[in-house]
Amino acid sequence: MTVTTEVAPAPRRSSRRGASFRDAGPPVALIVIFGVFAALSPQFRSFGNVQNIVDSAAVLAVVTCGITFVLMMGSIDLSAAGVMGASALTVSLLVANNRNGNDFGFFGILAAVLLGCAFGCLSGLALVLLKVPSFMATLGVSAVGLGVATLMFAGVQPNISDAALKGWAVERFLGFSYLTWIAVACILLGWLIQRYTRLGRYAYAIGGAEEVLTLSGVQVRPYKVAVFALAGAFYGLGGVMVTSQLGAGLVQAGNGYDFSAITAAVVGGTLLTGGRGGVLHSAVGVLLVMVLTNGLVQVGVSPYWQGGVEGVIVVAAVAAAVIPQRRRNQVVK
Amino acid sequence: MSTSAATAAAPVAVKERPRLSGFMPIIALVALIAALTVADPDFLTQRSLTAVSRTAAPLILLAAGATIVVLCGGIDLSIAALASLSTVFLALWIPNLGGLATLAVIGVATLIGALQGTAHVLLRIPSFIVTLGGMSILSAVALVVSGAGTVRVVDDSTVKWLDLYVAGYVPMSFMVAVLVVALIALLLKVTPLQSWVSATGYAESAARLAGTPVDLVKIGAFAVSGACAGLAAVMLVSRQFSGGPTMADNLLLPAVAAIVVGGTAITGGHGSVWRSLAGALVVTLLRVGLPIVGVPSAYEQILYGAIIVVAVALTLDKSKVSIIK
């Protein structure tokens, strides 16, 4: 039986080859899927639709950027929906709106991002201090965020009238909306953090071998909290961006983004077990998910299936990712 | 046999845990009832208790079913979505199948549960990802099948029995829920299943080496969870005279909260369905009690979140997991 014997570590070269295949796979899949849909639907290959896909990917890209850091550590984050709801309500109540006389403009946005950061901190602290597994801690924090958002919503929808924030979704620069450029900036920032800061490097290391890191004298706990806080800040910004799109603060602003972001990151090649992947991988994953959902609608599949398609591809992607380690992974919870 | 070695280890681990924690859910339940009675003397009447038990019934079922999965060390996040889908199926099938629709829905829900379990075991994907994906897929199916609208049940004579009252006081749905919990508990007790389930939850590799059919146990756990979600859906339909693609979705958090409040360790092995029954009652009382003590119901969500985090922290078996992801 496979389980009774400890399998010797696979030869190094084969794991290398697996890694390069994993890195090349998602971009190739993206091109293939894009090609298939372009062949099937003339509407899909129009420039307007490509613009549309990229613009609608903006919020998901920012959220995925955040979740990627958490996944790199081998943790999981289900709090995006709640954090985004809370930050959406915060920003819509702090910039010019129809509910109160506030008009803090940029500082309102900053406050919403910081609120997201605080929620992320909360998840991280629950993880390292209370030792609550991250999927439970973030499930709880998501509920708290939704509750806070509901309290702020108070039955009356806050419509924003802040011209600058509204303009994010409408005004264009070089053919793409400001939101898209913000997302590009976020991906760049995320990549820099991942590549050049201690936080990013340690996030990788924690996912790869936390024990080794601890034994070599690194205090991993502050970094874990910091990673969750960073992710929270990205969700906070995502909530602000949704508010700009909708022109109003809604409790459900982040509905479904948590799952879509996990799907995008996993499809992009970030492993749920941690230690592999990255922001650029995730960016490809986001485009893959968006092209797939947009393309399916264009060829006439009901938009209700969108969640189902994501569900199928996340299960398939995770299953494909564990195949190389099938024999090593004895216990899967 | 080697299986007995694994089971012999389990009671030791149970004894080492504080005795008090076994009674915690009951203590919490009594304390809550007492507190609510102080806050509102009218609370401890037959009428409001009947209402509470009637509200709690579907939650008890969902929590009890998912408890088996948690005992095996996994988690089932798809229960609420599966229940929603089942309400849609039931509402659509009643006109054609009549009374058989109930059985058919429970059967389909069991199959879907077993399917998720099989995917988890065969593909070696973490259970929360399988069920998170499952949740998404099931919601999509429910939306498509129902056309994203409520499906009304015109002739509800076949499911009406669940909405009746035994002896005029005890809601039938509550009776059924308790009966199902008792049945699961009995089944675990009189068969080797109990030791198989806890062995899987406490130490999966050891259980496997000792000859426990770990894979089958896990698939079975997910099937039970699915069946319970199906039955919970029947209750919801009998109460609401309709099925909806998102009808049960808001029961996920309360169900998870009920499991952890009951004291079932999220790390697996330690806990029972009775605890989840008590946990479900605690959660329902909290929900009903908030307005009584004058807290707006918007705080409900925050409360669930806090409960989940705190209860998991209290019941977690810290000796078992050195690295918590």
XYZ file of C-alpha atoms in Angstrom:
658
model
C 0.000 0.000 0.000
C 1.148 3.487 -0.706
C 0.560 4.764 2.757
C 2.603 2.266 4.721
C 5.979 3.327 3.414
C 7.581 6.719 3.631
C 8.347 7.641 0.080
C 11.902 8.719 -0.536
C 12.252 12.333 -1.645
C 11.813 12.631 -5.356
C 14.959 13.347 -7.380
C 15.654 17.024 -7.478
C 15.458 17.459 -11.184
C 11.944 16.124 -11.504
C 10.681 18.607 -8.950
C 12.383 21.399 -10.851
C 10.719 20.366 -14.039
C 7.394 20.269 -12.223
C 7.937 23.795 -11.019
C 8.713 25.178 -14.434
C 5.691 23.446 -15.879
C 3.625 24.957 -13.122
C 4.987 28.398 -13.885
C 4.393 28.107 -17.613
C 1.034 26.336 -17.394
C -1.307 29.190 -16.434
C -0.083 31.702 -19.073
C -0.307 29.015 -21.742
C -3.811 28.088 -20.531
C -4.744 31.777 -20.628
C -3.655 32.107 -24.245
C -5.340 28.852 -25.267
C -8.643 29.720 -23.585
C -8.537 33.214 -25.030
C -7.900 31.753 -28.472
C -10.763 29.273 -28.171
C -13.276 31.911 -27.142
C -11.986 34.325 -29.769
C -12.590 31.664 -32.401
C -16.051 30.861 -31.062
C -17.431 34.346 -30.589
C -16.722 37.375 -32.783
C -18.064 39.566 -29.999
C -15.501 38.170 -27.586
C -12.509 39.192 -29.682
C -13.616 42.802 -30.124
C -11.369 45.402 -28.516
C -14.259 46.709 -26.457
C -14.707 43.329 -24.818
C -11.024 42.946 -24.031
C -11.179 46.380 -22.406
C -14.240 45.192 -20.549
C -12.506 42.048 -19.266
C -9.470 43.954 -18.040
C -11.578 46.642 -16.364
C -13.815 44.131 -14.622
C -10.731 42.243 -13.415
C -9.453 45.266 -11.484
C -11.125 44.673 -8.119
C -10.480 40.943 -8.194
C -6.830 41.615 -9.006
C -6.401 43.809 -5.933
C -8.148 41.321 -3.637
C -6.170 38.428 -5.098
C -2.959 40.357 -4.575
C -3.733 40.420 -0.866
C -4.834 36.815 -0.563
C -1.725 35.621 -2.404
C 0.513 36.607 0.497
C -1.667 34.654 2.905
C -1.716 31.608 0.637
C 2.060 31.790 0.200
C 2.337 31.254 3.956
C 0.179 28.172 3.653
C -2.724 29.834 5.473
C -6.089 30.673 3.990
C -8.185 33.803 4.158
C -11.968 33.771 3.921
C -12.415 37.252 5.348
C -12.381 39.273 2.108
C -16.182 39.523 1.829
C -16.630 40.891 5.341
C -13.646 43.244 5.244
C -14.702 44.633 1.869
C -18.240 45.235 3.113
C -16.986 47.106 6.165
C -14.524 49.207 4.175
C -17.118 49.963 1.492
C -19.495 51.337 4.125
C -16.682 53.223 5.864
C -15.525 54.987 2.730
C -19.033 55.792 1.547
C -19.851 57.385 4.908
C -16.602 59.372 5.075
C -16.483 60.895 1.583
C -19.220 63.246 0.350
C -22.466 61.281 0.552
C -26.208 61.612 1.085
C -26.234 60.332 4.680
C -24.072 62.840 6.543
C -22.037 65.998 6.021
C -18.633 64.281 5.874
C -16.332 65.137 3.021
C -12.892 63.832 3.887
C -12.062 62.788 0.340
C -8.745 61.014 0.221
C -8.580 60.578 3.984
C -11.861 58.686 3.882
C -10.287 56.248 1.447
C -7.231 55.966 3.648
C -9.427 55.272 6.676
C -11.209 52.463 4.825
C -7.903 50.878 3.825
C -6.641 51.153 7.394
C -9.850 49.563 8.664
C -9.197 46.639 6.342
C -5.677 46.504 7.703
C -7.058 46.366 11.240
C -9.388 43.498 10.375
C -6.468 41.636 8.838
C -4.495 42.254 12.016
C -7.382 40.759 13.982
C -7.288 37.552 11.898
C -3.529 37.363 12.307
C -3.684 37.860 16.060
C -6.383 35.200 16.406
C -4.099 32.880 14.475
C -0.863 33.436 16.378
C -2.146 34.240 19.874
C -5.278 32.088 20.156
C -3.942 29.429 17.775
C -7.193 29.370 15.850
C -6.640 27.840 12.388
C -6.713 30.606 9.800
C -9.791 29.409 7.919
C -11.801 29.534 11.148
C -10.295 32.813 12.329
C -10.984 34.514 9.011
C -14.475 33.016 8.774
C -15.142 34.662 12.137
C -13.562 37.958 11.123
C -15.615 37.956 7.929
C -18.798 37.663 9.999
C -17.608 40.488 12.255
C -16.887 42.653 9.203
C -20.340 42.002 7.757
C -21.862 42.822 11.134
C -19.947 46.101 11.372
C -21.020 46.926 7.824
C -24.656 46.177 8.646
C -24.449 48.456 11.680
C -23.039 51.295 9.574
C -25.560 50.666 6.806
C -28.387 51.207 9.305
C -31.096 50.617 6.730
C -30.328 53.593 4.503
C -28.045 53.151 1.525
C -25.264 55.763 1.465
C -24.842 57.046 -2.089
C -21.535 58.742 -2.684
C -21.256 62.102 -4.428
C -17.474 62.484 -4.196
C -16.466 63.293 -7.770
C -12.926 61.959 -7.517
C -13.930 58.558 -6.136
C -16.796 58.214 -8.593
C -14.393 59.091 -11.387
C -12.200 56.098 -10.590
C -14.630 53.774 -12.283
C -15.675 56.066 -15.119
C -12.692 58.071 -16.286
C -10.147 56.474 -18.531
C -6.452 56.775 -19.089
C -4.905 55.147 -22.188
C -8.156 53.295 -22.813
C -8.475 51.676 -19.404
C -10.341 52.914 -16.353
C -8.491 54.376 -13.372
C -9.468 51.292 -11.389
C -7.443 49.158 -13.758
C -4.408 51.352 -13.298
C -4.842 51.183 -9.536
C -4.912 47.417 -9.829
C -1.760 47.472 -11.941
C -0.088 49.649 -9.319
C -1.186 47.221 -6.603
C 0.220 44.246 -8.481
C 3.488 46.120 -8.928
C 3.554 47.042 -5.248
C 2.704 43.492 -4.270
C 5.460 42.153 -6.480
C 7.989 44.557 -4.979
C 6.950 43.550 -1.464
C 7.117 39.892 -2.352
C 10.483 40.209 -4.061
C 12.425 42.783 -2.103
C 11.128 43.023 1.445
C 11.738 40.784 4.408
C 7.982 40.419 4.798
C 7.592 38.929 1.336
C 10.604 36.645 1.608
C 9.520 35.359 4.993
C 5.986 34.774 3.756
C 7.501 32.376 1.233
C 9.726 30.795 3.835
C 6.872 30.320 6.309
C 4.917 28.493 3.649
C 7.905 26.431 2.579
C 9.236 25.337 5.933
C 7.985 27.100 9.018
C 9.805 24.753 11.360
C 13.157 25.456 9.777
C 12.526 29.175 9.975
C 11.576 28.951 13.649
C 14.583 26.782 14.440
C 16.906 29.262 12.787
C 15.755 31.863 15.236
C 13.270 33.869 13.221
C 10.288 35.197 15.120
C 7.616 34.164 12.639
C 4.598 35.375 14.588
C 4.923 39.125 13.918
C 5.396 38.387 10.234
C 2.277 36.263 10.126
C 0.233 39.073 11.650
C 1.835 41.545 9.257
C 0.969 39.387 6.244
C -2.675 39.202 7.296
C -2.696 42.960 7.916
C -1.228 43.572 4.453
C -3.871 41.323 2.915
C -6.543 43.193 4.876
C -5.308 46.510 3.482
C -5.679 45.149 -0.064
C -9.234 44.003 0.725
C -9.938 47.435 2.165
C -8.824 49.051 -1.086
C -10.924 46.478 -2.962
C -13.963 47.582 -0.959
C -13.259 51.210 -1.870
C -13.001 50.272 -5.548
C -16.329 48.415 -5.469
C -17.907 51.476 -3.854
C -16.563 53.592 -6.689
C -18.067 51.181 -9.224
C -21.479 51.043 -7.545
C -21.611 54.686 -6.495
C -22.900 53.492 -3.133
C -21.750 51.604 -0.073
C -23.296 48.153 0.176
C -22.889 45.474 2.822
C -22.624 42.877 0.059
C -19.824 44.788 -1.703
C -17.413 41.894 -1.287
C -19.852 39.064 -1.953
C -18.077 36.191 -3.657
C -14.732 37.959 -3.919
C -13.160 35.779 -1.246
C -13.826 32.643 -3.207
C -13.042 34.164 -6.600
C -9.721 35.417 -5.260
C -8.771 31.984 -3.920
C -9.765 30.513 -7.284
C -7.685 33.046 -9.183
C -4.630 32.579 -6.970
C -4.813 28.792 -7.122
C -5.384 28.735 -10.874
C -2.430 31.068 -11.265
C -0.165 28.511 -9.653
C -0.036 29.489 -5.983
C -0.095 26.357 -3.871
C -2.527 26.106 -0.967
C 0.195 24.347 0.981
C 2.281 27.485 0.671
C 5.782 28.285 -0.426
C 5.083 28.615 -4.109
C 3.426 31.120 -6.375
C 3.314 34.849 -6.120
C 1.612 38.053 -7.078
C 2.435 37.784 -10.784
C 1.149 34.208 -10.882
C -2.046 35.419 -9.287
C -2.401 38.249 -11.805
C -2.374 35.662 -14.582
C -4.896 33.629 -12.575
C -7.202 36.638 -12.295
C -7.131 37.156 -16.066
C -7.760 33.439 -16.574
C -10.834 33.490 -14.356
C -12.155 36.680 -15.936
C -11.580 35.463 -19.505
C -13.296 32.196 -18.680
C -16.362 33.748 -17.054
C -16.664 36.472 -19.681
C -16.134 34.022 -22.523
C -18.737 31.600 -21.216
C -21.306 34.377 -21.041
C -20.389 35.470 -24.577
C -20.942 31.995 -25.970
C -24.329 31.849 -24.299
C -23.883 30.116 -20.934
C -26.133 31.460 -18.180
C -24.255 33.906 -15.899
C -25.661 31.991 -12.923
C -23.116 29.289 -13.698
C -20.229 31.648 -12.962
C -19.835 30.495 -9.365
C -20.147 26.890 -10.448
C -17.410 27.283 -13.042
C -15.146 28.812 -10.412
C -15.940 25.964 -8.046
C -15.020 23.367 -10.646
C -11.775 25.026 -11.661
C -10.613 25.591 -8.093
C -11.128 21.930 -7.241
C -9.469 20.870 -10.495
C -6.538 23.241 -10.025
C -5.901 22.161 -6.438
C -6.191 18.517 -7.445
C -3.729 19.034 -10.286
C -1.316 20.846 -7.971
C -1.190 17.996 -5.441
C -0.563 15.277 -8.017
C 3.253 15.626 -7.798
C 3.067 15.192 -4.009
C 0.331 12.604 -4.012
C 2.414 9.931 -2.427
C 4.011 12.175 0.153
C 0.848 13.791 1.427
C -0.475 11.133 3.715
C -2.818 13.212 5.784
C -5.177 15.619 4.133
C -7.665 17.262 6.459
C -6.327 -6.298 16.334
C -4.455 -3.172 15.699
C -7.650 -1.125 15.549
C -8.202 -1.643 19.260
C -4.820 -0.114 19.984
C -5.877 3.083 18.307
C -9.192 3.156 20.134
C -7.601 2.430 23.478
C -5.529 5.557 23.102
C -8.544 7.732 22.477
C -10.216 7.552 25.933
C -6.929 8.495 27.606
C -6.732 11.631 25.574
C -10.343 12.401 26.396
C -9.765 11.988 30.125
C -6.831 14.338 30.110
C -8.976 17.127 28.837
C -10.698 19.108 31.548
C -13.834 17.340 32.720
C -15.678 20.617 32.921
C -15.521 21.173 29.185
C -17.875 18.242 28.701
C -20.584 20.137 30.529
C -19.750 23.536 29.117
C -22.472 23.631 26.470
C -25.072 22.537 29.009
C -23.858 25.121 31.510
C -23.945 27.788 28.813
C -27.448 26.705 27.844
C -28.791 26.861 31.398
C -27.014 30.157 32.067
C -28.472 31.640 28.899
C -32.007 30.539 29.748
C -31.598 31.931 33.257
C -30.224 35.228 31.967
C -33.004 35.586 29.427
C -35.612 34.792 32.079
C -34.190 37.526 34.281
C -34.162 39.961 31.378
C -37.688 39.082 30.357
C -39.847 37.071 32.798
C -42.181 36.175 29.950
C -39.400 34.274 28.237
C -39.718 31.054 30.195
C -43.176 30.221 28.927
C -44.272 27.244 26.963
C -45.012 29.362 23.918
C -41.606 30.943 23.511
C -39.789 27.695 24.278
C -41.846 26.014 21.579
C -40.901 28.765 19.163
C -37.210 28.461 20.039
C -37.144 24.700 19.562
C -38.986 25.030 16.268
C -36.471 27.603 15.012
C -33.557 25.500 16.188
C -34.581 22.286 14.414
C -32.952 22.806 10.974
C -29.861 24.248 12.631
C -29.565 21.194 14.886
C -29.659 18.908 11.867
C -27.098 20.891 9.875
C -24.759 21.109 12.849
C -25.155 17.441 13.787
C -24.361 16.250 10.282
C -21.319 18.482 9.886
C -20.130 17.429 13.349
C -19.306 13.962 12.022
C -17.084 15.544 9.374
C -15.421 17.740 11.995
C -14.884 14.690 14.211
C -12.948 13.149 11.331
C -10.767 16.247 11.284
C -12.307 17.909 8.222
C -14.886 20.620 7.720
C -17.993 20.847 5.578
C -18.654 24.399 4.395
C -21.215 23.317 1.802
C -24.030 22.300 4.168
C -25.988 25.522 3.864
C -25.689 25.684 0.072
C -26.652 22.016 -0.154
C -29.708 22.668 2.007
C -30.690 25.588 -0.215
C -30.345 23.457 -3.332
C -32.378 20.727 -1.657
C -35.222 23.133 -0.905
C -35.331 23.988 -4.605
C -35.317 20.328 -5.623
C -38.026 19.478 -3.119
C -40.246 22.334 -4.231
C -39.794 21.306 -7.864
C -40.357 17.598 -7.270
C -43.337 17.646 -4.917
C -45.891 18.158 -7.707
C -44.656 15.043 -9.532
C -43.365 12.744 -6.836
C -45.586 13.690 -3.912
C -44.437 12.045 -0.704
C -41.538 10.346 -2.427
C -39.999 13.750 -3.110
C -38.819 13.980 0.497
C -36.962 10.688 0.245
C -35.619 11.558 -3.185
C -34.245 14.885 -1.956
C -32.576 13.323 1.061
C -31.132 10.652 -1.213
C -29.758 13.193 -3.665
C -28.310 15.282 -0.836
C -26.632 12.168 0.577
C -25.162 11.421 -2.830
C -23.855 14.959 -3.243
C -22.282 14.733 0.204
C -20.701 11.395 -0.626
C -19.453 12.809 -3.915
C -17.680 15.640 -2.095
C -16.214 13.157 0.337
C -14.971 11.030 -2.535
C -13.395 14.055 -4.202
C -11.713 14.946 -0.912
C -10.357 11.446 -0.403
C -9.421 10.502 -3.948
C -8.040 13.806 -5.171
C -6.403 14.527 -1.799
C -7.726 18.055 -1.652
C -8.255 19.668 1.758
C -11.884 19.273 2.785
C -12.516 22.988 3.161
C -11.468 23.596 -0.434
C -13.648 20.767 -1.737
C -16.634 22.014 0.187
C -15.908 25.664 -0.598
C -15.876 24.706 -4.264
C -18.923 22.536 -3.655
C -20.724 25.449 -2.020
C -20.099 27.555 -5.099
C -21.148 24.813 -7.524
C -24.284 23.912 -5.555
C -25.341 27.561 -5.331
C -24.876 27.907 -9.085
C -26.960 24.780 -9.736
C -29.648 26.059 -7.386
C -29.743 29.409 -9.181
C -29.971 27.802 -12.608
C -32.538 25.158 -11.651
C -34.803 27.626 -9.887
C -34.270 30.448 -12.394
C -32.945 32.551 -9.480
C -36.398 32.819 -7.987
C -38.476 31.348 -5.211
C -40.263 28.122 -6.110
C -43.644 28.023 -4.429
C -45.128 24.801 -3.121
C -48.843 24.859 -3.819
C -49.822 21.520 -2.329
C -47.744 21.040 0.773
C -49.740 18.148 2.218
C -46.776 15.778 1.857
C -44.367 17.798 3.983
C -46.913 19.369 6.292
C -46.447 16.716 8.962
C -43.095 18.260 9.859
C -44.789 21.496 10.780
C -47.225 19.905 13.238
C -46.929 19.767 17.007
C -46.611 16.613 19.070
C -49.068 16.689 21.971
C -49.818 20.262 20.988
C -46.577 21.646 22.406
C -43.462 20.028 21.003
C -42.805 20.891 17.365
C -42.553 17.815 15.177
C -39.465 19.226 13.464
C -37.666 19.474 16.799
C -38.670 15.902 17.661
C -37.340 14.688 14.326
C -34.094 16.599 14.775
C -33.515 15.154 18.244
C -34.439 11.718 16.947
C -31.892 11.996 14.139
C -29.218 13.125 16.587
C -30.071 10.188 18.862
C -29.977 7.828 15.909
C -26.557 9.048 14.789
C -25.242 8.866 18.345
C -26.631 5.338 18.782
C -25.250 4.196 15.457
C -21.818 5.485 16.420
C -22.036 3.858 19.834
C -23.148 0.337 18.958
C -20.902 -0.050 15.931
C -17.117 0.336 15.592
C -17.866 3.594 13.812
C -17.278 5.689 16.924
C -13.727 4.456 17.316
C -13.103 4.656 13.596
C -14.295 8.246 13.449
C -12.324 9.391 16.471
C -9.236 7.455 15.405
C -9.410 9.216 12.049
C -9.779 12.559 13.765
C -7.120 12.087 16.445
C -4.386 10.564 14.322
C -5.165 9.782 10.733
C -1.855 8.173 9.829
C -1.938 5.948 12.898
C -5.539 4.984 12.199
C -4.627 4.084 8.652
C -1.734 1.922 9.776
C -3.977 0.246 12.310
C -6.315 -0.837 9.548
C -9.149 1.646 9.974
C -10.936 2.219 6.650
C -10.151 5.931 6.893
C -11.234 6.784 3.360
C -14.597 5.079 3.711
C -15.183 6.662 7.101
C -14.556 10.109 5.638
C -16.824 9.539 2.656
C -19.475 8.228 5.024
C -19.108 11.320 7.206
C -19.700 13.606 4.247
C -22.679 11.484 3.178
C -24.254 11.817 6.635
C -23.623 15.543 6.522
C -25.349 15.701 3.137
C -28.316 13.660 4.332
C -28.778 15.940 7.330
C -28.663 18.985 5.061
C -31.349 17.354 2.899
C -33.606 16.705 5.872
C -33.047 20.247 7.130
C -34.185 21.436 3.703
C -37.411 19.433 4.033
C -38.051 21.213 7.332
C -37.418 24.611 5.784
C -39.818 23.885 2.929
C -42.512 22.610 5.282
C -42.265 25.875 7.183
C -41.953 28.334 4.324
C -44.161 26.624 1.711
C -41.471 27.311 -0.862
C -37.918 26.574 -1.893
C -35.292 29.192 -2.717
C -31.752 29.105 -4.093
C -30.386 31.060 -1.130
C -32.933 30.054 1.503
C -30.555 28.281 3.879
C -27.351 30.142 3.036
C -27.376 32.209 6.203
C -27.386 29.035 8.309
C -23.725 28.231 7.588
C -22.182 30.477 10.230
C -24.671 29.547 12.962
C -24.101 25.859 12.196
C -20.317 26.174 12.420
C -20.756 28.246 15.577
C -23.053 25.569 17.030
C -20.444 22.871 16.442
C -17.583 24.745 18.066
C -19.702 26.137 20.894
C -20.735 22.579 21.665
C -17.083 21.848 22.294
C -16.260 19.656 19.326
C -12.598 20.307 18.581
C -12.039 21.639 15.082
C -8.843 19.597 14.985
C -10.903 16.431 15.055
C -11.456 13.447 17.312
C -12.935 15.115 20.338
C -16.642 15.888 20.516
C -20.087 14.436 19.863
C -23.364 15.119 18.103
C -25.085 15.741 21.442
C -22.713 18.604 22.059
C -23.699 20.110 18.738
C -27.368 19.763 19.684
C -26.667 21.799 22.808
C -24.532 24.183 20.750
C -27.338 24.712 18.249
C -29.738 25.525 21.090
C -27.235 27.988 22.568
C -26.816 29.710 19.212
C -30.572 29.879 18.659
C -31.140 31.261 22.151
C -28.492 33.909 21.553
C -30.175 34.864 18.318
C -33.621 35.020 19.926
C -32.258 36.591 23.089
C -30.430 39.559 21.571
C -33.574 41.602 20.908
C -34.933 40.646 24.347
C -31.975 42.248 26.109
C -32.241 45.219 23.764
C -29.326 44.576 21.389
C -30.104 45.302 17.726
C -30.045 42.180 15.608
C -27.290 43.689 13.453
C -24.923 42.567 16.206
C -25.890 38.973 15.485
C -23.210 38.563 12.800
C -20.512 40.098 14.969
C -21.549 37.752 17.751
C -21.266 34.687 15.492
C -17.821 35.777 14.383
C -16.614 36.317 17.919
C -18.170 33.069 19.134
C -16.512 31.031 16.399
C -13.051 32.435 17.072
C -13.296 32.208 20.865
C -14.916 28.771 20.937
C -12.380 27.312 18.521
C -9.571 28.780 20.603
C -10.995 27.209 23.765
C -11.681 23.743 22.374
C -8.626 23.357 20.175
C -6.355 20.454 21.034
C -3.146 22.459 21.146
C -0.913 19.523 21.968
C -1.725 17.974 18.637
C -0.818 20.677 16.213
C 2.556 22.313 16.550
C 2.186 24.521 13.502
C -1.139 26.149 12.911
C -1.725 27.460 9.453
